[in-house]
Coordinates of N, CA, C and O in Angstrom, one line a residue:
M1 N 132.3 93.7 107.2 CA 131.9 94.7 106.2 C 130.8 94.1 105.3 O 130.8 92.9 105.0
S2 N 129.8 94.9 105.0 CA 128.7 94.3 104.3 C 128.9 94.5 102.8 O 129.7 95.4 102.3
T3 N 128.1 93.8 102.0 CA 128.2 93.9 100.6 C 126.9 94.5 100.1 O 125.8 94.2 100.5
L4 N 127.1 95.4 99.2 CA 126.0 96.1 98.5 C 125.8 95.5 97.2 O 126.7 95.5 96.4
T5 N 124.6 95.1 96.9 CA 124.3 94.5 95.6 C 123.3 95.4 94.9 O 122.3 95.9 95.5
V6 N 123.5 95.6 93.7 CA 122.6 96.4 92.9 C 121.5 95.5 92.3 O 121.9 94.5 91.6
P7 N 120.2 95.8 92.5 CA 119.2 94.9 91.9 C 119.3 94.9 90.4 O 119.6 95.9 89.8
R8 N 119.0 93.8 89.8 CA 118.9 93.7 88.4 C 117.8 94.6 87.9 O 116.8 94.9 88.6
L9 N 117.9 95.0 86.6 CA 116.8 95.8 86.0 C 115.6 95.0 85.9 O 115.6 93.8 85.6
L10 N 114.5 95.6 86.2 CA 113.2 94.9 86.1 C 112.9 94.7 84.6 O 113.1 95.6 83.8
S11 N 112.4 93.5 84.3 CA 112.0 93.3 82.9 C 110.6 93.9 82.6 O 109.9 94.4 83.5
S12 N 110.3 94.0 81.4 CA 109.0 94.6 81.0 C 107.9 93.7 81.4 O 108.0 92.5 81.6
P13 N 106.6 94.2 81.5 CA 105.5 93.4 81.8 C 105.3 92.3 80.8 O 104.8 91.2 81.2
I14 N 105.6 92.5 79.5 CA 105.4 91.4 78.6 C 106.4 90.3 78.8 O 106.0 89.1 78.7
D15 N 107.6 90.6 79.2 CA 108.6 89.6 79.5 C 108.2 88.9 80.8 O 108.3 87.6 80.8
D16 N 107.7 89.6 81.7 CA 107.2 88.9 83.0 C 106.1 88.0 82.7 O 106.0 86.9 83.2
A17 N 105.2 88.4 81.8 CA 104.0 87.5 81.4 C 104.6 86.3 80.8 O 104.1 85.2 81.1
R18 N 105.5 86.4 79.9 CA 106.1 85.2 79.2 C 106.8 84.3 80.2 O 106.7 83.1 80.2
H19 N 107.6 84.9 81.2 CA 108.2 84.1 82.2 C 107.2 83.4 83.1 O 107.5 82.2 83.4
L20 N 106.2 84.0 83.4 CA 105.1 83.4 84.2 C 104.5 82.2 83.5 O 104.3 81.1 84.0
H21 N 104.2 82.4 82.2 CA 103.6 81.4 81.4 C 104.6 80.1 81.3 O 104.1 79.0 81.4
R22 N 105.9 80.4 81.2 CA 106.9 79.3 81.2 C 106.9 78.6 82.5 O 107.1 77.4 82.6
A23 N 106.7 79.4 83.6 CA 106.7 78.8 84.9 C 105.5 77.8 85.1 O 105.6 76.9 86.0
F24 N 104.5 78.0 84.4 CA 103.3 77.1 84.5 C 103.4 75.9 83.6 O 102.5 75.0 83.7
K25 N 104.4 75.8 82.7 CA 104.5 74.7 81.8 C 104.9 73.4 82.5 O 105.6 73.5 83.5
G26 N 104.5 72.3 82.0 CA 104.9 71.0 82.6 C 104.0 70.6 83.8 O 103.0 71.2 84.0
F27 N 104.5 69.6 84.5 CA 103.8 69.1 85.6 C 104.0 70.0 86.8 O 105.2 70.3 87.2
G28 N 103.0 70.6 87.4 CA 103.1 71.5 88.5 C 103.6 72.9 87.9 O 103.4 73.2 86.8
S29 N 104.1 73.7 88.8 CA 104.6 75.0 88.4 C 105.9 75.3 89.1 O 106.2 74.8 90.2
D30 N 106.6 76.2 88.6 CA 107.9 76.7 89.2 C 107.5 77.8 90.1 O 107.5 79.0 89.8
K31 N 107.2 77.5 91.4 CA 106.8 78.5 92.4 C 107.8 79.5 92.6 O 107.5 80.7 92.8
S32 N 109.1 79.1 92.6 CA 110.1 80.1 92.9 C 110.2 81.2 91.8 O 110.4 82.4 92.0
A33 N 109.9 80.8 90.5 CA 109.9 81.8 89.4 C 108.7 82.7 89.6 O 108.9 83.9 89.4
V34 N 107.6 82.2 90.0 CA 106.4 83.0 90.2 C 106.7 84.0 91.3 O 106.4 85.2 91.2
I35 N 107.3 83.6 92.4 CA 107.6 84.4 93.5 C 108.6 85.5 93.1 O 108.4 86.7 93.4
N36 N 109.6 85.1 92.4 CA 110.7 86.0 92.0 C 110.2 87.1 91.1 O 110.7 88.2 91.1
I37 N 109.2 86.8 90.3 CA 108.6 87.8 89.4 C 107.6 88.7 90.2 O 107.8 89.9 90.3
L38 N 106.6 88.1 90.9 CA 105.6 88.9 91.5 C 106.0 89.6 92.8 O 105.5 90.7 93.1
A39 N 107.0 89.0 93.5 CA 107.4 89.6 94.7 C 108.2 90.9 94.5 O 108.4 91.7 95.4
H40 N 108.8 91.1 93.3 CA 109.6 92.3 93.0 C 108.9 93.3 92.2 O 109.5 94.1 91.5
R41 N 107.5 93.2 92.2 CA 106.7 94.2 91.5 C 105.7 94.8 92.4 O 105.2 94.2 93.3
D42 N 105.4 96.1 92.2 CA 104.3 96.7 93.0 C 103.0 96.4 92.3 O 102.9 95.7 91.3
A43 N 101.9 96.9 93.0 CA 100.5 96.6 92.5 C 100.3 97.1 91.1 O 99.7 96.4 90.3
A44 N 100.8 98.3 90.7 CA 100.6 98.8 89.4 C 101.4 97.9 88.3 O 100.8 97.6 87.3
Q45 N 102.6 97.5 88.7 CA 103.3 96.6 87.8 C 102.6 95.2 87.6 O 102.6 94.7 86.5
R46 N 102.1 94.7 88.7 CA 101.4 93.4 88.6 C 100.1 93.6 87.8 O 99.8 92.7 87.0
A47 N 99.5 94.7 87.8 CA 98.3 95.0 87.0 C 98.7 95.0 85.5 O 98.0 94.4 84.6
L48 N 99.8 95.6 85.2 CA 100.3 95.6 83.8 C 100.7 94.2 83.3 O 100.4 93.8 82.2
I49 N 101.3 93.4 84.2 CA 101.6 92.0 83.9 C 100.3 91.2 83.6 O 100.3 90.5 82.6
Q50 N 99.3 91.5 84.4 CA 98.0 90.8 84.1 C 97.4 91.1 82.8 O 96.9 90.3 82.0
C51 N 97.5 92.4 82.4 CA 97.0 92.9 81.1 C 97.8 92.2 79.9 O 97.2 91.7 79.0
E52 N 99.1 92.2 80.1 CA 99.9 91.6 79.0 C 99.7 90.1 79.0 O 99.7 89.5 77.9
Y53 N 99.5 89.4 80.1 CA 99.3 88.0 80.1 C 98.0 87.7 79.4 O 97.9 86.8 78.6
R54 N 96.9 88.5 79.7 CA 95.6 88.3 79.0 C 95.8 88.5 77.5 O 95.2 87.8 76.7
A55 N 96.5 89.5 77.1 CA 96.7 89.8 75.7 C 97.5 88.7 75.0 O 97.2 88.4 73.8
L56 N 98.5 88.2 75.6 CA 99.3 87.2 75.0 C 98.7 85.8 74.9 O 98.8 85.1 73.9
Y57 N 98.0 85.4 76.0 CA 97.5 84.0 76.1 C 96.0 83.9 76.2 O 95.5 82.8 76.4
A58 N 95.3 85.0 76.1 CA 93.8 85.0 76.1 C 93.3 84.3 77.4 O 92.4 83.5 77.3
E59 N 94.0 84.5 78.5 CA 93.7 83.8 79.7 C 93.9 84.8 80.9 O 94.9 85.6 80.8
D60 N 93.1 84.7 81.9 CA 93.2 85.5 83.0 C 94.3 85.0 84.0 O 94.3 83.8 84.3
L61 N 95.3 85.8 84.3 CA 96.4 85.4 85.1 C 96.0 84.9 86.5 O 96.4 83.8 86.9
P62 N 95.1 85.6 87.2 CA 94.7 85.1 88.5 C 94.0 83.7 88.4 O 94.2 82.8 89.2
R63 N 93.2 83.5 87.3 CA 92.6 82.2 87.1 C 93.7 81.1 86.9 O 93.5 80.0 87.4
R64 N 94.7 81.5 86.1 CA 95.8 80.5 85.9 C 96.5 80.2 87.2 O 96.9 79.1 87.5
L65 N 96.8 81.3 88.0 CA 97.4 81.1 89.3 C 96.6 80.1 90.2 O 97.1 79.3 90.8
S66 N 95.3 80.3 90.1 CA 94.4 79.5 90.9 C 94.5 78.0 90.5 O 94.4 77.2 91.4
S67 N 94.6 77.8 89.2 CA 94.7 76.4 88.8 C 96.0 75.8 89.0 O 96.1 74.6 89.1
E68 N 97.1 76.6 89.1 CA 98.4 76.1 89.3 C 98.8 75.9 90.8 O 99.7 75.1 91.1
L69 N 98.2 76.7 91.6 CA 98.7 76.8 93.0 C 97.6 76.2 94.0 O 96.5 76.0 93.5
S70 N 97.9 76.1 95.2 CA 96.9 75.6 96.2 C 97.2 76.1 97.6 O 98.3 76.7 97.8
G71 N 96.3 76.0 98.4 CA 96.4 76.3 99.9 C 96.6 77.8 100.1 O 96.2 78.6 99.4
N72 N 97.4 78.0 101.2 CA 97.6 79.4 101.6 C 98.4 80.2 100.6 O 98.3 81.4 100.5
F73 N 99.3 79.5 99.9 CA 100.2 80.1 98.9 C 99.3 80.7 97.8 O 99.5 81.8 97.4
E74 N 98.3 79.9 97.4 CA 97.4 80.3 96.3 C 96.6 81.6 96.8 O 96.5 82.6 96.2
T75 N 96.0 81.5 98.1 CA 95.3 82.5 98.6 C 96.1 83.8 98.7 O 95.6 84.9 98.3
A76 N 97.3 83.7 99.2 CA 98.2 84.9 99.3 C 98.5 85.5 98.0 O 98.3 86.8 97.8
L77 N 98.8 84.7 97.0 CA 99.1 85.3 95.7 C 97.9 85.9 95.0 O 98.0 86.9 94.3
L78 N 96.8 85.2 95.1 CA 95.6 85.8 94.5 C 95.2 87.1 95.1 O 94.8 88.0 94.4
L79 N 95.3 87.2 96.4 CA 95.0 88.5 97.1 C 96.1 89.6 96.7 O 95.8 90.7 96.5
W80 N 97.3 89.1 96.5 CA 98.4 90.0 96.1 C 98.2 90.6 94.7 O 98.7 91.7 94.4
M81 N 97.4 89.9 93.9 CA 97.3 90.4 92.5 C 96.3 91.5 92.4 O 96.2 92.2 91.4
H82 N 95.6 91.9 93.5 CA 94.6 93.0 93.5 C 95.3 94.2 94.0 O 96.3 94.2 94.7
D83 N 94.8 95.4 93.6 CA 95.3 96.6 94.1 C 94.8 96.7 95.6 O 93.9 96.0 96.0
P84 N 95.5 97.4 96.5 CA 95.2 97.4 97.9 C 93.8 97.7 98.3 O 93.2 96.9 99.1
P85 N 93.1 98.7 97.7 CA 91.7 98.9 98.1 C 90.8 97.7 97.6 O 89.9 97.3 98.4
G86 N 91.1 97.2 96.5 CA 90.3 96.0 96.0 C 90.5 94.8 96.9 O 89.6 94.0 97.2
R87 N 91.8 94.6 97.3 CA 92.1 93.5 98.2 C 91.4 93.7 99.6 O 90.8 92.8 100.1
D88 N 91.4 94.9 100.1 CA 90.7 95.2 101.4 C 89.2 94.9 101.2 O 88.6 94.3 102.1
A89 N 88.6 95.3 100.1 CA 87.2 95.0 99.9 C 86.9 93.5 99.9 O 86.0 93.1 100.6
M90 N 87.8 92.8 99.3 CA 87.6 91.3 99.2 C 87.7 90.7 100.6 O 86.9 89.8 101.0
I91 N 88.7 91.1 101.4 CA 89.0 90.6 102.7 C 87.8 90.9 103.6 O 87.3 90.0 104.4
V92 N 87.4 92.1 103.6 CA 86.3 92.5 104.5 C 85.0 91.8 104.1 O 84.2 91.4 105.0
R93 N 84.7 91.7 102.8 CA 83.5 91.1 102.4 C 83.5 89.6 102.9 O 82.5 89.1 103.3
Q94 N 84.6 88.9 102.7 CA 84.8 87.6 103.1 C 84.6 87.5 104.7 O 83.9 86.6 105.2
A95 N 85.1 88.4 105.4 CA 85.0 88.4 106.8 C 83.6 88.7 107.3 O 83.2 88.3 108.4
L96 N 82.8 89.3 106.5 CA 81.4 89.6 106.9 C 80.4 88.6 106.3 O 79.2 88.8 106.5
R97 N 80.9 87.6 105.7 CA 80.0 86.5 105.2 C 79.2 85.9 106.4 O 79.8 85.7 107.5
K98 N 77.9 85.6 106.2 CA 77.1 85.0 107.3 C 77.7 83.7 107.8 O 77.8 83.5 109.0
D99 N 78.2 82.8 106.9 CA 78.6 81.5 107.3 C 80.0 81.5 107.9 O 80.4 80.6 108.6
L100 N 80.8 82.6 107.6 CA 82.2 82.6 108.1 C 82.5 84.0 108.8 O 83.6 84.5 108.7
L101 N 81.6 84.5 109.5 CA 81.7 85.8 110.1 C 83.0 85.9 111.0 O 83.2 85.1 111.9
N102 N 83.8 86.9 110.6 CA 85.1 87.1 111.3 C 85.3 88.6 111.5 O 86.0 89.2 110.7
L103 N 84.6 89.1 112.5 CA 84.6 90.5 112.8 C 86.0 91.1 113.1 O 86.3 92.2 112.9
E104 N 86.9 90.2 113.7 CA 88.2 90.7 114.0 C 89.0 91.0 112.8 O 89.7 92.0 112.8
T105 N 88.8 90.2 111.8 CA 89.5 90.5 110.5 C 89.0 91.8 109.9 O 89.8 92.6 109.4
A106 N 87.7 92.0 109.8 CA 87.1 93.2 109.3 C 87.6 94.4 110.1 O 88.0 95.4 109.5
A107 N 87.6 94.3 111.4 CA 88.1 95.4 112.2 C 89.6 95.7 112.0 O 90.0 96.9 111.9
E108 N 90.4 94.7 111.8 CA 91.8 94.9 111.6 C 92.0 95.6 110.3 O 92.8 96.6 110.3
V109 N 91.3 95.3 109.3 CA 91.5 96.0 108.0 C 91.0 97.4 108.1 O 91.8 98.3 107.7
I110 N 89.9 97.6 108.6 CA 89.3 99.0 108.7 C 90.1 99.9 109.6 O 90.4 101.0 109.3
C111 N 90.5 99.4 110.8 CA 91.2 100.2 111.8 C 92.7 100.5 111.4 O 93.3 101.3 112.0
S112 N 93.2 99.7 110.5 CA 94.6 99.9 110.1 C 94.8 100.8 108.9 O 95.9 100.9 108.4
R113 N 93.7 101.4 108.4 CA 93.8 102.3 107.2 C 93.6 103.7 107.6 O 92.9 104.0 108.6
T114 N 94.1 104.6 106.8 CA 93.9 106.0 107.0 C 92.5 106.4 106.5 O 91.9 105.6 105.8
S115 N 92.1 107.6 106.8 CA 90.7 108.0 106.4 C 90.6 108.0 104.9 O 89.6 107.6 104.3
S116 N 91.7 108.5 104.2 CA 91.6 108.5 102.7 C 91.6 107.1 102.1 O 90.9 106.8 101.1
Q117 N 92.4 106.2 102.7 CA 92.4 104.8 102.3 C 91.0 104.2 102.5 O 90.5 103.4 101.7
I118 N 90.4 104.5 103.6 CA 89.0 103.9 103.9 C 88.0 104.5 102.8 O 87.2 103.7 102.4
Q119 N 88.1 105.7 102.5 CA 87.2 106.3 101.5 C 87.3 105.5 100.1 O 86.3 105.1 99.5
V120 N 88.6 105.3 99.7 CA 88.8 104.6 98.4 C 88.3 103.1 98.6 O 87.7 102.6 97.7
F121 N 88.6 102.5 99.7 CA 88.2 101.1 99.9 C 86.7 101.0 99.9 O 86.1 100.1 99.4
K122 N 86.0 102.0 100.6 CA 84.5 101.9 100.6 C 84.0 102.1 99.1 O 83.0 101.4 98.8
Q123 N 84.6 102.9 98.3 CA 84.2 103.0 96.9 C 84.4 101.7 96.2 O 83.5 101.3 95.4
H124 N 85.5 101.0 96.4 CA 85.7 99.7 95.7 C 84.7 98.7 96.2 O 84.2 97.9 95.4
Y125 N 84.4 98.7 97.5 CA 83.5 97.8 98.1 C 82.1 97.9 97.4 O 81.5 97.0 97.0
Y126 N 81.7 99.2 97.3 CA 80.3 99.4 96.7 C 80.4 99.0 95.2 O 79.4 98.4 94.7
A127 N 81.4 99.4 94.5 CA 81.5 99.1 93.0 C 81.5 97.6 92.8 O 80.9 97.1 91.9
K128 N 82.2 96.9 93.7 CA 82.4 95.4 93.5 C 81.1 94.6 93.9 O 80.8 93.6 93.3
Y129 N 80.5 95.0 95.0 CA 79.4 94.2 95.6 C 78.1 94.9 95.6 O 77.1 94.3 95.9
G130 N 78.0 96.1 95.1 CA 76.7 96.8 95.0 C 76.0 97.1 96.3 O 74.8 97.3 96.3
V131 N 76.7 97.1 97.3 CA 76.1 97.4 98.6 C 77.2 98.3 99.4 O 78.4 98.1 99.2
H132 N 76.7 99.2 100.2 CA 77.6 100.0 101.0 C 78.2 99.2 102.1 O 77.5 98.4 102.8
L133 N 79.4 99.4 102.4 CA 80.1 98.7 103.5 C 79.4 99.0 104.8 O 79.2 98.0 105.6
E134 N 78.9 100.2 105.1 CA 78.2 100.5 106.3 C 77.0 99.6 106.5 O 76.7 99.1 107.6
H135 N 76.3 99.3 105.4 CA 75.1 98.5 105.4 C 75.5 97.0 105.8 O 74.8 96.4 106.6
D136 N 76.5 96.5 105.2 CA 77.0 95.1 105.5 C 77.4 95.0 107.0 O 77.1 94.1 107.7
I137 N 78.1 96.1 107.5 CA 78.5 96.0 108.9 C 77.3 96.1 109.8 O 77.2 95.3 110.8
E138 N 76.3 97.0 109.5 CA 75.1 97.1 110.3 C 74.3 95.8 110.3 O 73.8 95.4 111.3
L139 N 74.3 95.1 109.1 CA 73.5 93.9 109.0 C 74.2 92.7 109.7 O 73.5 91.9 110.3
R140 N 75.5 92.6 109.7 CA 76.2 91.4 110.2 C 76.9 91.5 111.5 O 77.2 90.5 112.1
A141 N 77.3 92.7 111.8 CA 78.0 92.9 113.1 C 77.1 93.0 114.3 O 75.9 93.2 114.2
S142 N 77.8 92.8 115.4 CA 77.0 93.0 116.7 C 78.0 93.6 117.7 O 79.2 93.7 117.5
G143 N 77.4 94.0 118.8 CA 78.2 94.6 119.9 C 79.0 95.8 119.5 O 78.5 96.6 118.8
D144 N 80.2 95.9 120.0 CA 81.1 97.0 119.7 C 81.4 97.2 118.2 O 81.6 98.3 117.8
H145 N 81.5 96.1 117.5 CA 81.8 96.1 116.1 C 80.7 96.9 115.3 O 81.0 97.5 114.3
K146 N 79.5 96.9 115.8 CA 78.4 97.6 115.2 C 78.4 99.1 115.4 O 77.8 99.9 114.7
K147 N 79.3 99.5 116.3 CA 79.3 101.0 116.6 C 80.3 101.8 115.7 O 80.4 103.0 115.9
V148 N 80.9 101.2 114.7 CA 81.7 101.9 113.8 C 80.9 103.0 113.2 O 79.9 102.7 112.6
N149 N 81.4 104.2 113.3 CA 80.6 105.4 112.8 C 81.4 105.9 111.6 O 82.3 106.7 111.7
F150 N 80.9 105.6 110.4 CA 81.6 106.0 109.2 C 81.3 107.5 108.9 O 81.9 108.0 107.9
S151 N 80.4 108.1 109.6 CA 80.2 109.5 109.4 C 81.0 110.4 110.3 O 80.9 111.6 110.2
S152 N 81.9 109.8 111.1 CA 82.7 110.6 112.0 C 83.8 111.3 111.1 O 84.1 110.9 110.0
P153 N 84.3 112.4 111.6 CA 85.3 113.1 110.8 C 86.5 112.3 110.4 O 87.1 112.5 109.3
F154 N 86.9 111.3 111.1 CA 88.0 110.4 110.7 C 87.8 109.7 109.4 O 88.6 109.6 108.6
F155 N 86.5 109.3 109.2 CA 86.2 108.5 108.0 C 85.8 109.4 106.8 O 85.5 108.9 105.7
L156 N 85.7 110.7 107.0 CA 85.3 111.6 105.9 C 86.5 112.2 105.2 O 87.5 112.3 105.6

């Protein structure tokens, strides 16, 4: 027979910000506390926590996470702190960099999104980088990757 557990009530964003700040005190950081807070919040809740953290400590939470963490754990948490379209924009932009061109990653992000998600993601991309996604793909891609047609009905 299985056991059903009721999840505890989520704390407020201000309490989460305070708990995160405590997790950063001392030598190193309490990674399990950071995970327990951020893993049980959605993107909107994490955005509220970021606002409260900035208001309480006059410090950017992603910047603090970057200074406290390292490696793939840092990368994953920093990407997690963004809303999904913003995260997609960052991943694709990084994948399209000249020195680290990774067209498979860009294709995976683009091909795994719905048309409406792509539209929002393209808007975020342009707002963040000042260039259209289509332009960067045209500039940096080659072969079949260059054939992505953003004017097809799927992408509209």
